[in-house]
Amino acid sequence: VGLFFQEQPVLKNPFLEDALLRGYLKRHLPQEAILSDLNTFGERVAKDIDTWGRECELNPPRLVHFDPWGRRVDHIVTSVAWKRLKDLSAQEGLVAIGYDKSFGEWRRVYQMSKLYIFSPSSGLYTCPLAMTDGAAKVIQSVGVSPPVEEAYRCLTSRQPERFWTSGQWMTERQGGSDVGSGTETVAVPQADGSYRLHGYKWFTSATDADMTLTLARVQDRSGSTTPGSRGLSLFYAEVSRFEDGRLRGIEVQRLKDKLGTRQMPTAELLLDGLPAHRLSEEGRGVASIANMLTITRIHNSVSAAAAMRRVLQLARDYATRRTAFGKLLKDHPLHMQTLARMEVETRAAFLLVMDVCRLLGREESGLASQLDLHLLRLLTPVVKLYTGKQAVAVVSEGLESFGGQGYIEDTGMPGILRDAQVLSIWEGTTNVLSLDVLRCVARSSGMVLHAYFAHVKSLLAGASGVSSLDPAVKAVGSALSELEQFVQIAASRSPSYLELAA
Ligand code: MFK
Ligand code: FAD
């Protein structure tokens, strides 16, 4: 009795294990140095980094409000592993690669491939990295000059002692989707041209960041503000402390008790005179922070595809170790059909995500055509909403493929499911992103859809081993033509017809 012990699934080098990723990179950027870096990093992920990620889950952050002598300190205590992951992120260039011009138009595919390998083992350090990347992008778009010149260097640094992370404080109690109506935070102008922020930020993740970008309404001399989206401006603020240890202009009210993402702190913050600098023109806050949203939504999609891939890699390995009804799971056709379905979803997600990363890299290296720009605008919300939903479905299916063990906490599987659940909520819920798709269709007079049709047609025409006579290819082709005609008619009528077409 009790002599049998099941072999556990083994995490192997996620780069070597991923034939689709390797095939994609070999086709598109066959630079030996990059492939070798990803291979070495994949080895580290499997050997060390995964354990650090697990440590973050086991030692979640906690808030210390007061020092032993009663002074308010609001110290968010994080684990040793969380701090190590910050240093590692700098050394491995997990943000920096995206800003390294030497990688040309492939900088984003390289960076996101690395994050894709890292993400499921990262203890959710990918969250601050996403916001850090988004902040660097916003700074780039408004101009890398004082007061944010040094911040930009720190956000994109490979030196751990210099590397900064950023927060993204948008959500308030009244509105996370509708920040235009929901934001109450006010910015009080100071004599030196800076501002002091007063308000309450309801969700702020990775709150141990060095700086943040946030939205607020500038107060005029009479103390009044402009309501709605047009009253919002974008602000930059550093998170710093007074000599006595108190946070400057911030009180951390509490840490959220969350379903998942427990590895990282998410706090409610009272802004009580936080010193800040305005980065956008007055009233252009939402449009200016949209650059950050594009980047963080792409990161979100990378994490979603990565979660699916991780569960699948482990499930495939387990299928070679677990026996039921006299044979290994891998020899049960029905079990393999389940894994094959997961594989199809995962591949679709991966290819869509990588295509968007490719487009982003083209845009940032000045090589994007008008068609590329339209596609990037259209596909960013699409890939975020699609992969966010798929991740929950695929990861949930994945847990079942381990039987009861998939439900057991210290296998690490439940954490993957919990963390997947947030991917469709933060950075824009599914329905809000659907509306973003309609917004960009209407504002481009349907051009984003035409770009999409042209893209799919060129993919079909260029696909090797696929005949244009293939009934499936023919069916897709004629469906596209029909849709295209519909969009043309709609575009000639009005934006509301276009939304219908979309
Ligand atoms: C592991 C990886 C994880 C990633 C990190 C996660 C950490 C968690 C962080 C968060 O969750 S941060 C909070 C994220 N919050 C959101 O995503 C908010 C969701 N709500 C929306 O996206 C709304 O659609 C939005 C707030 C943008 C609506 O605001 P408005 O003011 O009603 O939008 P409006 O008037 O349509 O657009 C204002 C301007 O912004 C327009 O520009 P113009 O004035 O020049 O015409 C729009 O074109 C522009 N805009 C809006 N969305 C855009 C955009 N531009 C480009 N891309 C977009 N997506
Ligand atoms: P609501 O906007 O109230 O939405 C409620 C429901 O209404 C949703 O289903 C939504 O889809 C739907 N809805 C809203 N508007 C429409 C519409 N026009 N049409 C149809 N349906 C609609 N925010 C930050 O700013 N910074 C952070 O660091 C951060 N970290 C987070 C961490 C975690 C773990 C979580 C869970 C959230 C975090 N958020 C953060 C907040 C997050 O971005 C918001 O919760 C999210 O954008 C939704 O906003 P809300 O909670 O106000 O929901």
Coordinates of C-alpha atoms and ligand atoms in Angstrom, one line a residue:
V1 CA 0.0 0.0 0.0
G2 CA 1.2 3.5 -0.8
L3 CA 4.2 2.4 -2.8
F4 CA 3.2 4.2 -6.0
F5 CA 4.1 7.9 -6.5
Q6 CA 3.2 9.6 -9.6
E7 CA 6.1 11.3 -11.5
Q8 CA 5.4 15.0 -11.7
P9 CA 5.3 17.1 -14.9
V10 CA 8.7 18.6 -15.6
L11 CA 9.2 22.1 -16.7
K12 CA 11.8 22.0 -19.5
N13 CA 13.5 24.9 -21.4
P14 CA 10.3 26.8 -22.7
F15 CA 12.2 28.0 -25.7
L16 CA 13.5 24.6 -26.8
E17 CA 10.1 23.0 -26.1
D18 CA 8.2 25.5 -28.3
A19 CA 8.6 24.4 -31.9
L20 CA 6.1 27.1 -33.1
L21 CA 8.1 29.9 -31.4
R22 CA 11.4 28.6 -32.8
G23 CA 10.0 28.1 -36.2
Y24 CA 8.5 31.6 -36.3
L25 CA 11.8 33.2 -35.2
K26 CA 13.9 31.2 -37.6
R27 CA 11.6 32.3 -40.4
H28 CA 11.6 36.0 -39.5
L29 CA 14.7 36.9 -37.7
P30 CA 17.3 34.1 -38.0
Q31 CA 20.0 36.0 -36.0
E32 CA 22.0 33.4 -34.2
A33 CA 22.8 35.8 -31.3
I34 CA 19.1 36.3 -30.6
L35 CA 18.2 32.6 -30.8
S36 CA 21.1 31.8 -28.5
D37 CA 20.1 34.4 -26.0
L38 CA 16.5 33.0 -25.9
N39 CA 17.9 29.5 -25.5
T40 CA 20.1 30.5 -22.6
F41 CA 17.3 32.5 -21.0
G42 CA 14.9 29.6 -21.4
E43 CA 17.4 27.4 -19.6
R44 CA 17.5 29.9 -16.7
V45 CA 13.7 30.1 -16.6
A46 CA 13.4 26.4 -16.2
K47 CA 16.3 26.0 -13.7
D48 CA 16.0 29.1 -11.4
I49 CA 13.5 31.7 -12.4
D50 CA 10.5 29.5 -12.1
T51 CA 11.3 28.9 -8.4
W52 CA 11.6 32.7 -7.8
G53 CA 8.2 33.2 -9.4
R54 CA 6.8 30.5 -7.1
E55 CA 8.4 32.2 -4.1
C56 CA 6.5 35.4 -5.0
E57 CA 3.3 33.5 -4.8
L58 CA 4.2 31.9 -1.5
N59 CA 5.4 35.2 0.1
P60 CA 2.9 37.7 -1.1
P61 CA 3.5 41.4 -0.4
R62 CA 2.2 43.0 2.8
L63 CA 1.6 46.5 4.0
V64 CA 3.3 47.9 7.1
H65 CA 1.5 51.1 8.0
F66 CA 3.5 52.2 11.0
D67 CA 7.1 51.9 12.2
P68 CA 7.6 50.4 15.7
W69 CA 7.4 54.0 17.2
G70 CA 4.1 54.8 15.6
R71 CA 5.3 56.9 12.6
R72 CA 3.3 56.4 9.4
V73 CA 5.6 54.7 6.9
D74 CA 3.2 52.9 4.5
H75 CA 5.9 50.4 3.5
I76 CA 5.0 47.7 1.1
V77 CA 7.1 44.7 2.0
T78 CA 7.9 42.5 -1.0
S79 CA 9.7 39.1 -1.1
V80 CA 13.4 38.7 -1.9
A81 CA 12.4 36.9 -5.1
W82 CA 10.3 39.9 -6.3
K83 CA 13.4 42.1 -5.9
R84 CA 15.6 39.6 -7.6
L85 CA 13.1 39.6 -10.5
K86 CA 13.5 43.3 -10.8
D87 CA 17.3 43.0 -11.2
L88 CA 17.0 40.1 -13.6
S89 CA 14.5 42.1 -15.7
A90 CA 17.1 44.9 -16.1
Q91 CA 20.0 42.6 -16.8
E92 CA 18.0 40.6 -19.4
G93 CA 16.8 43.8 -21.1
L94 CA 13.2 42.8 -20.8
V95 CA 12.1 46.4 -21.4
A96 CA 15.4 47.7 -22.9
I97 CA 15.3 45.4 -25.9
G98 CA 12.1 47.1 -27.1
Y99 CA 14.0 50.4 -27.3
D100 CA 17.2 49.1 -28.7
K101 CA 17.5 50.4 -32.3
S102 CA 20.2 47.9 -33.2
F103 CA 17.5 45.2 -33.5
G104 CA 15.7 47.3 -36.1
E105 CA 12.1 46.4 -36.9
W106 CA 12.4 43.1 -35.0
R107 CA 13.1 44.7 -31.5
R108 CA 9.5 44.0 -30.3
V109 CA 9.4 40.5 -31.6
Y110 CA 12.6 39.7 -29.8
Q111 CA 11.6 41.5 -26.6
M112 CA 8.1 39.9 -26.6
S113 CA 9.5 36.4 -27.3
K114 CA 11.7 36.8 -24.3
L115 CA 8.7 37.9 -22.2
Y116 CA 6.7 35.0 -23.5
I117 CA 9.2 32.5 -22.3
F118 CA 9.5 34.4 -18.9
S119 CA 5.9 35.3 -18.2
P120 CA 4.5 32.1 -16.6
S121 CA 7.5 31.8 -14.3
S122 CA 7.9 35.5 -13.6
G123 CA 5.8 35.8 -10.4
L124 CA 3.9 38.3 -12.3
Y125 CA 6.9 40.6 -12.6
T126 CA 5.6 41.0 -16.2
C127 CA 2.9 43.4 -14.8
P128 CA 5.3 46.1 -13.7
L129 CA 7.4 45.5 -16.8
A130 CA 4.3 46.1 -19.0
M131 CA 3.6 49.4 -17.3
T132 CA 7.3 50.4 -17.4
D133 CA 7.4 49.7 -21.1
G134 CA 4.1 51.7 -21.6
A135 CA 5.5 54.6 -19.6
A136 CA 8.7 54.7 -21.7
K137 CA 6.6 54.7 -24.8
V138 CA 4.5 57.6 -23.6
I139 CA 7.6 59.6 -22.7
Q140 CA 9.1 58.8 -26.1
S141 CA 5.9 60.1 -27.7
V142 CA 5.8 63.4 -25.7
G143 CA 9.6 63.9 -26.0
V144 CA 12.5 62.6 -24.0
S145 CA 13.4 65.8 -22.3
P146 CA 13.2 67.3 -18.8
P147 CA 11.5 66.5 -16.4
V148 CA 11.3 63.0 -17.8
E149 CA 14.6 62.5 -19.5
E150 CA 16.3 60.8 -16.6
A151 CA 13.1 58.7 -16.0
Y152 CA 13.2 57.4 -19.6
R153 CA 16.9 56.4 -19.2
C154 CA 16.0 54.5 -15.9
L155 CA 13.0 52.8 -17.4
T156 CA 15.0 51.5 -20.4
S157 CA 18.2 50.7 -18.4
R158 CA 19.9 47.3 -18.3
Q159 CA 21.7 48.2 -15.0
P160 CA 19.8 46.9 -12.0
E161 CA 21.0 49.7 -9.7
R162 CA 19.6 52.2 -12.2
F163 CA 16.5 50.4 -13.5
W164 CA 13.1 51.9 -12.6
T165 CA 9.6 50.5 -12.9
S166 CA 6.5 52.6 -13.4
G167 CA 2.9 52.4 -12.3
Q168 CA -0.2 53.3 -14.3
W169 CA -2.8 54.9 -12.0
M170 CA -6.0 55.4 -14.0
T171 CA -8.8 53.7 -12.2
E172 CA -10.9 55.5 -9.5
R173 CA -13.8 54.3 -7.5
Q174 CA -16.4 55.7 -10.0
G175 CA -14.8 54.5 -13.2
G176 CA -12.2 52.1 -14.5
S177 CA -13.6 51.8 -18.0
D178 CA -15.1 55.2 -18.1
V179 CA -12.1 57.2 -16.7
G180 CA -13.4 60.3 -18.5
S181 CA -16.4 60.6 -16.2
G182 CA -15.0 58.7 -13.2
T183 CA -11.8 60.6 -12.5
E184 CA -12.1 63.0 -9.5
T185 CA -8.4 63.6 -8.9
V186 CA -7.5 67.2 -9.2
A187 CA -4.1 68.9 -10.1
V188 CA -3.4 72.1 -8.3
P189 CA -1.0 74.3 -10.2
Q190 CA 2.1 75.5 -8.3
A191 CA 4.1 78.7 -8.7
D192 CA 7.1 76.8 -10.3
G193 CA 4.9 75.2 -13.1
S194 CA 4.5 71.9 -11.4
Y195 CA 1.3 70.5 -9.8
R196 CA 0.1 68.8 -6.6
L197 CA -2.3 66.0 -7.1
H198 CA -5.2 65.3 -4.7
G199 CA -7.5 62.3 -5.2
Y200 CA -8.0 58.6 -4.6
K201 CA -6.7 55.9 -7.0
W202 CA -8.7 52.8 -6.5
F203 CA -6.5 50.2 -8.2
T204 CA -2.7 50.7 -8.5
S205 CA -0.7 47.6 -9.2
A206 CA 3.0 46.9 -8.5
T207 CA 2.7 49.9 -6.2
D208 CA 6.4 49.6 -5.2
A209 CA 7.2 51.4 -8.5
D210 CA 9.6 54.3 -8.7
M211 CA 7.3 56.5 -10.7
T212 CA 3.9 56.6 -12.2
L213 CA 1.8 58.1 -15.0
T214 CA -1.7 59.2 -13.9
L215 CA -4.7 61.3 -14.9
A216 CA -6.1 64.3 -13.2
R217 CA -8.1 67.5 -13.8
V218 CA -6.3 70.8 -13.7
Q219 CA -7.9 73.3 -11.3
D220 CA -8.2 76.8 -12.5
R221 CA -7.8 79.8 -10.3
S222 CA -11.3 79.6 -9.0
G223 CA -10.8 76.0 -8.1
S224 CA -13.1 74.6 -10.8
T225 CA -12.3 71.9 -13.3
T226 CA -13.6 70.7 -16.7
P227 CA -15.8 67.6 -16.4
G228 CA -15.5 64.5 -18.7
S229 CA -12.7 63.2 -20.8
R230 CA -11.8 66.7 -22.1
G231 CA -10.9 67.8 -18.6
L232 CA -8.3 65.1 -18.1
S233 CA -4.5 65.7 -18.4
L234 CA -1.6 63.3 -18.1
F235 CA 0.8 63.6 -15.2
Y236 CA 4.2 62.2 -14.3
A237 CA 5.0 61.7 -10.6
E238 CA 7.9 60.1 -8.8
V239 CA 7.3 58.0 -5.7
S240 CA 9.7 59.2 -3.0
R241 CA 9.9 59.6 0.7
F242 CA 10.6 62.4 3.2
E243 CA 13.6 62.0 5.4
D244 CA 11.4 60.7 8.3
G245 CA 10.3 57.8 6.1
R246 CA 6.8 59.0 5.1
L247 CA 5.8 58.7 1.5
R248 CA 5.7 62.2 -0.2
G249 CA 2.1 63.1 -1.0
I250 CA 0.8 59.5 -0.9
E251 CA -0.9 57.4 1.7
V252 CA -1.3 53.7 1.0
Q253 CA -4.8 52.9 2.3
R254 CA -4.7 49.2 1.9
L255 CA -3.6 46.3 -0.3
K256 CA -6.4 44.6 -2.2
D257 CA -7.3 41.0 -1.3
K258 CA -7.4 39.5 -4.8
L259 CA -8.5 36.2 -6.5
G260 CA -5.1 36.0 -8.2
T261 CA -2.1 38.2 -9.0
R262 CA -1.3 37.7 -5.3
Q263 CA 2.4 37.9 -6.1
M264 CA 2.3 41.6 -6.6
P265 CA 0.9 44.4 -4.5
T266 CA -2.3 46.2 -5.8
A267 CA -3.0 49.1 -3.5
E268 CA -5.6 51.9 -3.0
L269 CA -3.8 55.2 -2.8
L270 CA -4.8 58.5 -1.3
L271 CA -3.0 61.2 -3.2
D272 CA -2.5 64.0 -0.8
G273 CA -0.5 66.7 -2.5
L274 CA 1.7 64.4 -4.7
P275 CA 4.2 66.5 -6.6
A276 CA 3.7 66.0 -10.3
H277 CA 4.5 67.3 -13.8
R278 CA 2.0 67.6 -16.6
L279 CA 3.1 65.7 -19.7
S280 CA 0.2 66.3 -22.0
E281 CA -1.6 69.4 -23.2
E282 CA -4.5 70.3 -20.9
G283 CA -7.4 68.0 -21.8
R284 CA -5.4 65.6 -23.8
G285 CA -4.8 63.1 -21.0
V286 CA -6.8 60.1 -22.5
A287 CA -5.3 60.5 -26.0
S288 CA -1.8 60.8 -24.5
I289 CA -2.1 57.7 -22.2
A290 CA -3.5 55.7 -25.2
N291 CA 0.2 54.9 -26.2
M292 CA 0.6 53.3 -22.8
L293 CA -2.6 51.3 -23.3
T294 CA -1.4 50.0 -26.6
I295 CA 1.8 48.7 -25.1
T296 CA 0.3 47.2 -21.9
R297 CA -2.5 45.5 -24.0
I298 CA 0.1 43.9 -26.2
H299 CA 2.0 42.7 -23.0
N300 CA -1.3 41.4 -21.7
S301 CA -1.8 39.3 -24.9
V302 CA 1.8 38.0 -24.7
S303 CA 1.1 36.8 -21.1
A304 CA -2.2 35.2 -22.2
A305 CA -0.6 33.2 -25.0
A306 CA 2.3 32.3 -22.7
A307 CA -0.1 31.0 -20.0
M308 CA -1.8 28.7 -22.6
R309 CA 1.6 27.5 -23.8
R310 CA 2.9 26.8 -20.3
V311 CA -0.2 24.7 -19.3
L312 CA 0.0 22.8 -22.6
Q313 CA 3.8 22.1 -22.2
L314 CA 3.2 20.7 -18.8
A315 CA 0.1 18.7 -19.9
R316 CA 2.0 17.1 -22.8
D317 CA 4.8 16.2 -20.5
Y318 CA 2.4 14.7 -18.0
A319 CA 0.7 12.7 -20.7
T320 CA 4.0 10.8 -21.1
R321 CA 4.2 10.0 -17.4
R322 CA 0.7 9.3 -16.2
T323 CA -1.0 5.9 -16.9
A324 CA -4.7 5.2 -16.9
F325 CA -6.6 2.1 -18.0
G326 CA -3.3 0.3 -18.8
K327 CA -1.7 2.9 -21.0
L328 CA -0.1 6.3 -20.9
L329 CA -2.4 9.3 -21.3
K330 CA -0.5 10.1 -24.6
D331 CA -1.9 6.8 -26.0
H332 CA -5.5 7.7 -25.3
P333 CA -6.8 9.3 -28.5
L334 CA -9.5 11.2 -26.6
H335 CA -7.1 12.8 -24.2
M336 CA -4.8 13.7 -27.2
Q337 CA -7.7 15.3 -29.0
T338 CA -8.3 17.5 -26.0
L339 CA -4.6 18.6 -26.0
A340 CA -4.8 19.1 -29.8
R341 CA -7.7 21.5 -29.4
M342 CA -5.7 23.4 -26.8
E343 CA -2.8 23.4 -29.1
V344 CA -4.8 25.0 -32.0
E345 CA -6.1 27.8 -29.7
T346 CA -2.6 28.4 -28.4
R347 CA -1.1 28.5 -31.8
A348 CA -3.7 30.9 -33.1
A349 CA -3.2 33.2 -30.1
F350 CA 0.6 33.1 -30.5
L351 CA 0.6 33.9 -34.2
L352 CA -1.9 36.8 -33.7
V353 CA 0.2 38.2 -30.8
M354 CA 3.4 37.9 -32.7
D355 CA 1.9 39.6 -35.8
V356 CA 0.9 42.6 -33.6
C357 CA 4.4 42.7 -32.1
R358 CA 5.9 42.7 -35.6
L359 CA 3.7 45.6 -36.6
L360 CA 4.6 47.5 -33.4
G361 CA 8.3 47.0 -34.2
R362 CA 7.7 48.3 -37.8
E363 CA 5.9 51.3 -36.5
E364 CA 8.7 52.2 -34.0
S365 CA 11.5 51.8 -36.5
G366 CA 9.7 54.1 -39.0
L367 CA 9.1 51.3 -41.5
A368 CA 5.4 50.9 -41.2
S369 CA 3.2 51.5 -44.2
Q370 CA -0.3 53.1 -43.8
L371 CA -1.7 49.6 -44.0
D372 CA 0.6 48.4 -41.1
L373 CA -0.6 51.4 -38.9
H374 CA -4.2 50.6 -39.6
L375 CA -3.7 47.0 -38.7
L376 CA -1.8 47.8 -35.5
R377 CA -4.6 50.0 -34.4
L378 CA -7.3 47.5 -35.2
L379 CA -5.6 44.3 -34.0
T380 CA -4.3 45.7 -30.6
P381 CA -7.7 45.6 -28.9
V382 CA -8.7 42.5 -30.9
V383 CA -5.7 40.5 -29.8
K384 CA -6.1 41.6 -26.2
L385 CA -9.8 40.8 -25.9
Y386 CA -9.5 37.5 -27.8
T387 CA -6.4 36.1 -26.0
G388 CA -7.7 37.3 -22.6
K389 CA -10.8 35.2 -22.9
Q390 CA -9.0 32.2 -24.6
A391 CA -6.4 32.1 -21.8
V392 CA -9.1 31.4 -19.2
A393 CA -10.7 28.6 -21.3
V394 CA -7.5 26.9 -22.3
V395 CA -5.8 27.1 -18.9
S396 CA -9.0 25.8 -17.3
E397 CA -9.0 22.9 -19.8
G398 CA -5.4 22.4 -19.0
L399 CA -6.0 22.0 -15.3
E400 CA -8.4 19.2 -16.0
S401 CA -5.8 17.3 -18.0
F402 CA -3.9 16.7 -14.7
G403 CA -7.1 15.3 -13.1
G404 CA -7.4 16.1 -9.5
Q405 CA -3.8 17.2 -9.2
G406 CA -4.7 20.2 -11.4
Y407 CA -6.8 21.5 -8.5
I408 CA -4.1 21.1 -5.9
E409 CA -2.5 24.3 -4.8
D410 CA 1.1 23.4 -4.4
T411 CA 1.4 21.9 -7.9
G412 CA 1.3 25.6 -9.0
M413 CA -1.6 24.9 -11.5
P414 CA -4.4 26.8 -9.7
G415 CA -2.3 30.0 -9.6
I416 CA -2.0 29.9 -13.4
L417 CA -5.8 29.8 -13.7
R418 CA -6.3 32.5 -11.1
D419 CA -3.8 34.8 -12.8
A420 CA -5.4 34.1 -16.2
Q421 CA -8.8 35.4 -15.0
V422 CA -7.5 39.0 -14.7
L423 CA -6.3 39.1 -18.3
S424 CA -9.8 39.9 -19.6
I425 CA -10.5 42.5 -16.9
W426 CA -7.5 44.9 -16.5
E427 CA -6.3 47.0 -19.4
G428 CA -9.9 47.2 -20.7
T429 CA -12.6 44.6 -20.3
T430 CA -13.7 42.6 -23.3
N431 CA -16.7 44.7 -24.1
V432 CA -14.9 48.0 -23.6
L433 CA -12.3 46.8 -26.0
S434 CA -15.0 45.7 -28.5
L435 CA -16.2 49.3 -28.4
D436 CA -12.6 50.4 -29.0
V437 CA -12.6 48.3 -32.2
L438 CA -15.8 50.1 -33.3
R439 CA -14.3 53.5 -32.4
C440 CA -11.2 52.9 -34.6
V441 CA -13.3 51.6 -37.4
A442 CA -15.6 54.6 -37.4
R443 CA -12.7 57.1 -36.9
S444 CA -10.8 55.7 -39.8
S445 CA -13.9 55.6 -42.0
G446 CA -13.5 51.9 -42.3
M447 CA -9.8 52.0 -43.5
V448 CA -8.7 49.7 -40.7
L449 CA -11.1 47.0 -42.0
H450 CA -9.9 47.4 -45.5
A451 CA -6.3 47.1 -44.2
Y452 CA -7.4 43.9 -42.5
F453 CA -9.0 42.4 -45.6
A454 CA -5.9 43.2 -47.7
H455 CA -3.7 41.6 -45.0
V456 CA -5.7 38.4 -44.8
K457 CA -5.7 38.2 -48.6
S458 CA -2.0 38.6 -48.8
L459 CA -1.5 35.9 -46.1
L460 CA -3.7 33.5 -48.0
A461 CA -1.9 34.2 -51.3
G462 CA 1.5 33.8 -49.7
A463 CA 0.8 30.7 -47.6
S464 CA 3.1 28.0 -48.8
G465 CA 1.5 24.6 -49.3
V466 CA -2.0 26.0 -49.5
S467 CA -3.7 26.0 -52.9
S468 CA -6.0 28.8 -53.9
L469 CA -8.3 26.0 -55.1
D470 CA -8.6 24.5 -51.6
P471 CA -12.3 24.7 -50.7
A472 CA -11.5 26.3 -47.3
V473 CA -9.3 29.0 -48.9
K474 CA -12.0 29.7 -51.4
A475 CA -14.7 29.9 -48.7
V476 CA -12.6 32.4 -46.7
G477 CA -11.9 34.4 -49.9
S478 CA -15.5 34.7 -50.8
A479 CA -16.6 35.6 -47.2
L480 CA -13.9 38.3 -47.2
S481 CA -15.2 39.7 -50.5
E482 CA -18.7 39.8 -49.2
L483 CA -17.7 41.6 -46.0
E484 CA -15.6 44.0 -47.9
Q485 CA -18.5 45.0 -50.1
F486 CA -20.7 45.4 -47.0
V487 CA -18.0 47.7 -45.4
Q488 CA -17.8 49.8 -48.6
I489 CA -21.5 50.4 -48.6
A490 CA -21.6 51.1 -44.9
A491 CA -18.6 53.5 -45.2
S492 CA -20.4 55.5 -47.9
R493 CA -23.4 55.9 -45.6
S494 CA -22.3 56.9 -42.0
P495 CA -20.1 55.9 -39.1
S496 CA -23.0 54.1 -37.4
Y497 CA -23.4 51.8 -40.4
L498 CA -19.7 51.2 -40.3
E499 CA -19.9 50.1 -36.6
L500 CA -22.6 47.7 -37.7
A501 CA -20.4 46.4 -40.4
A502 CA -17.5 45.9 -37.9
Ligands
MFK1 C1 0.9 40.9 -17.7 C2 0.7 42.2 -18.5 C3 -0.3 43.0 -17.7 C4 -0.4 44.4 -18.1 C5 -0.3 45.3 -16.8 C6 -1.6 45.4 -16.1 C7 -1.6 46.2 -14.9 C8 -3.0 46.7 -14.6 C9 -3.2 48.1 -15.2 C10 -4.6 48.5 -15.6 O1 -5.6 47.9 -15.6 S1 -4.4 50.2 -15.9 C11 -6.0 50.7 -16.3 C12 -6.4 50.4 -17.7 N1 -7.6 51.1 -18.0 C13 -8.2 50.9 -19.2 O2 -7.7 50.2 -20.0 C14 -9.3 51.8 -19.4 C15 -10.4 51.1 -20.3 N2 -11.2 52.1 -20.9 C16 -11.0 52.5 -22.2 O3 -10.1 52.1 -22.8 C17 -11.9 53.6 -22.7 O4 -12.2 53.2 -24.0 C18 -11.3 55.0 -22.7 C19 -10.9 55.3 -21.3 C20 -10.1 55.2 -23.6 C21 -12.5 55.9 -23.1 O5 -12.2 57.2 -22.8 P1 -12.9 58.4 -23.6 O6 -12.3 59.7 -23.2 O7 -14.4 58.2 -23.6 O8 -12.4 58.1 -25.1 P2 -12.6 58.9 -26.5 O9 -13.2 60.2 -26.2 O10 -13.2 58.0 -27.4 O11 -11.1 59.1 -26.9 C22 -10.3 60.1 -26.4 C23 -9.0 60.2 -27.3 O12 -8.2 59.0 -27.0 C24 -9.3 60.1 -28.8 O13 -8.3 60.8 -29.4 P3 -8.6 62.2 -30.2 O14 -9.2 63.1 -29.2 O15 -7.3 62.6 -30.8 O16 -9.7 61.8 -31.3 C25 -9.2 58.6 -29.1 O17 -8.9 58.4 -30.4 C26 -8.0 58.3 -28.2 N3 -8.0 56.8 -27.9 C27 -8.8 56.2 -27.0 N4 -8.5 54.9 -27.0 C28 -7.5 54.7 -27.8 C29 -7.1 56.0 -28.4 N5 -6.1 56.1 -29.2 C30 -5.4 55.0 -29.6 N6 -5.7 53.8 -29.0 C31 -6.7 53.6 -28.2 N7 -7.0 52.4 -27.7
FAD2 P1 -16.5 49.0 -14.7 O1 -16.0 50.0 -15.7 O2 -17.5 49.4 -13.7 O3 -17.1 47.8 -15.6 C1 -18.1 46.9 -15.0 C2 -18.7 46.1 -16.2 O4 -19.3 47.0 -17.1 C3 -17.6 45.4 -17.0 O5 -18.1 44.1 -17.4 C4 -17.5 46.2 -18.3 O6 -17.1 45.4 -19.5 C5 -18.9 46.7 -18.4 N1 -18.9 48.0 -19.2 C6 -18.4 49.2 -18.8 N2 -18.6 50.1 -19.7 C7 -19.3 49.5 -20.7 C8 -19.9 49.9 -22.0 N3 -19.7 51.2 -22.4 N4 -20.6 49.0 -22.7 C9 -20.7 47.7 -22.3 N5 -20.2 47.3 -21.1 C10 -19.5 48.2 -20.4 N6 -6.3 50.1 -12.8 C11 -5.3 51.0 -12.9 O7 -5.5 52.1 -13.3 N7 -4.0 50.7 -12.5 C12 -3.7 49.5 -12.1 O8 -2.5 49.2 -11.8 C13 -4.7 48.5 -12.0 N8 -4.4 47.2 -11.5 C14 -5.4 46.3 -11.4 C15 -5.1 45.1 -10.9 C16 -6.1 44.1 -10.7 C17 -5.8 42.8 -10.1 C18 -7.4 44.4 -11.2 C19 -8.5 43.4 -11.0 C20 -7.7 45.6 -11.7 C21 -6.7 46.6 -11.8 N9 -7.0 47.9 -12.3 C22 -6.0 48.8 -12.4 C23 -8.3 48.3 -12.6 C24 -8.9 47.8 -14.0 O9 -8.2 48.4 -15.1 C25 -10.4 48.1 -14.0 O10 -10.9 47.3 -13.0 C26 -11.0 47.8 -15.3 O11 -10.5 48.7 -16.3 C27 -12.5 47.8 -15.2 O12 -13.0 49.0 -14.6 P2 -14.0 49.0 -13.4 O13 -13.5 48.0 -12.4 O14 -14.3 50.3 -13.0 O15 -15.3 48.3 -14.0

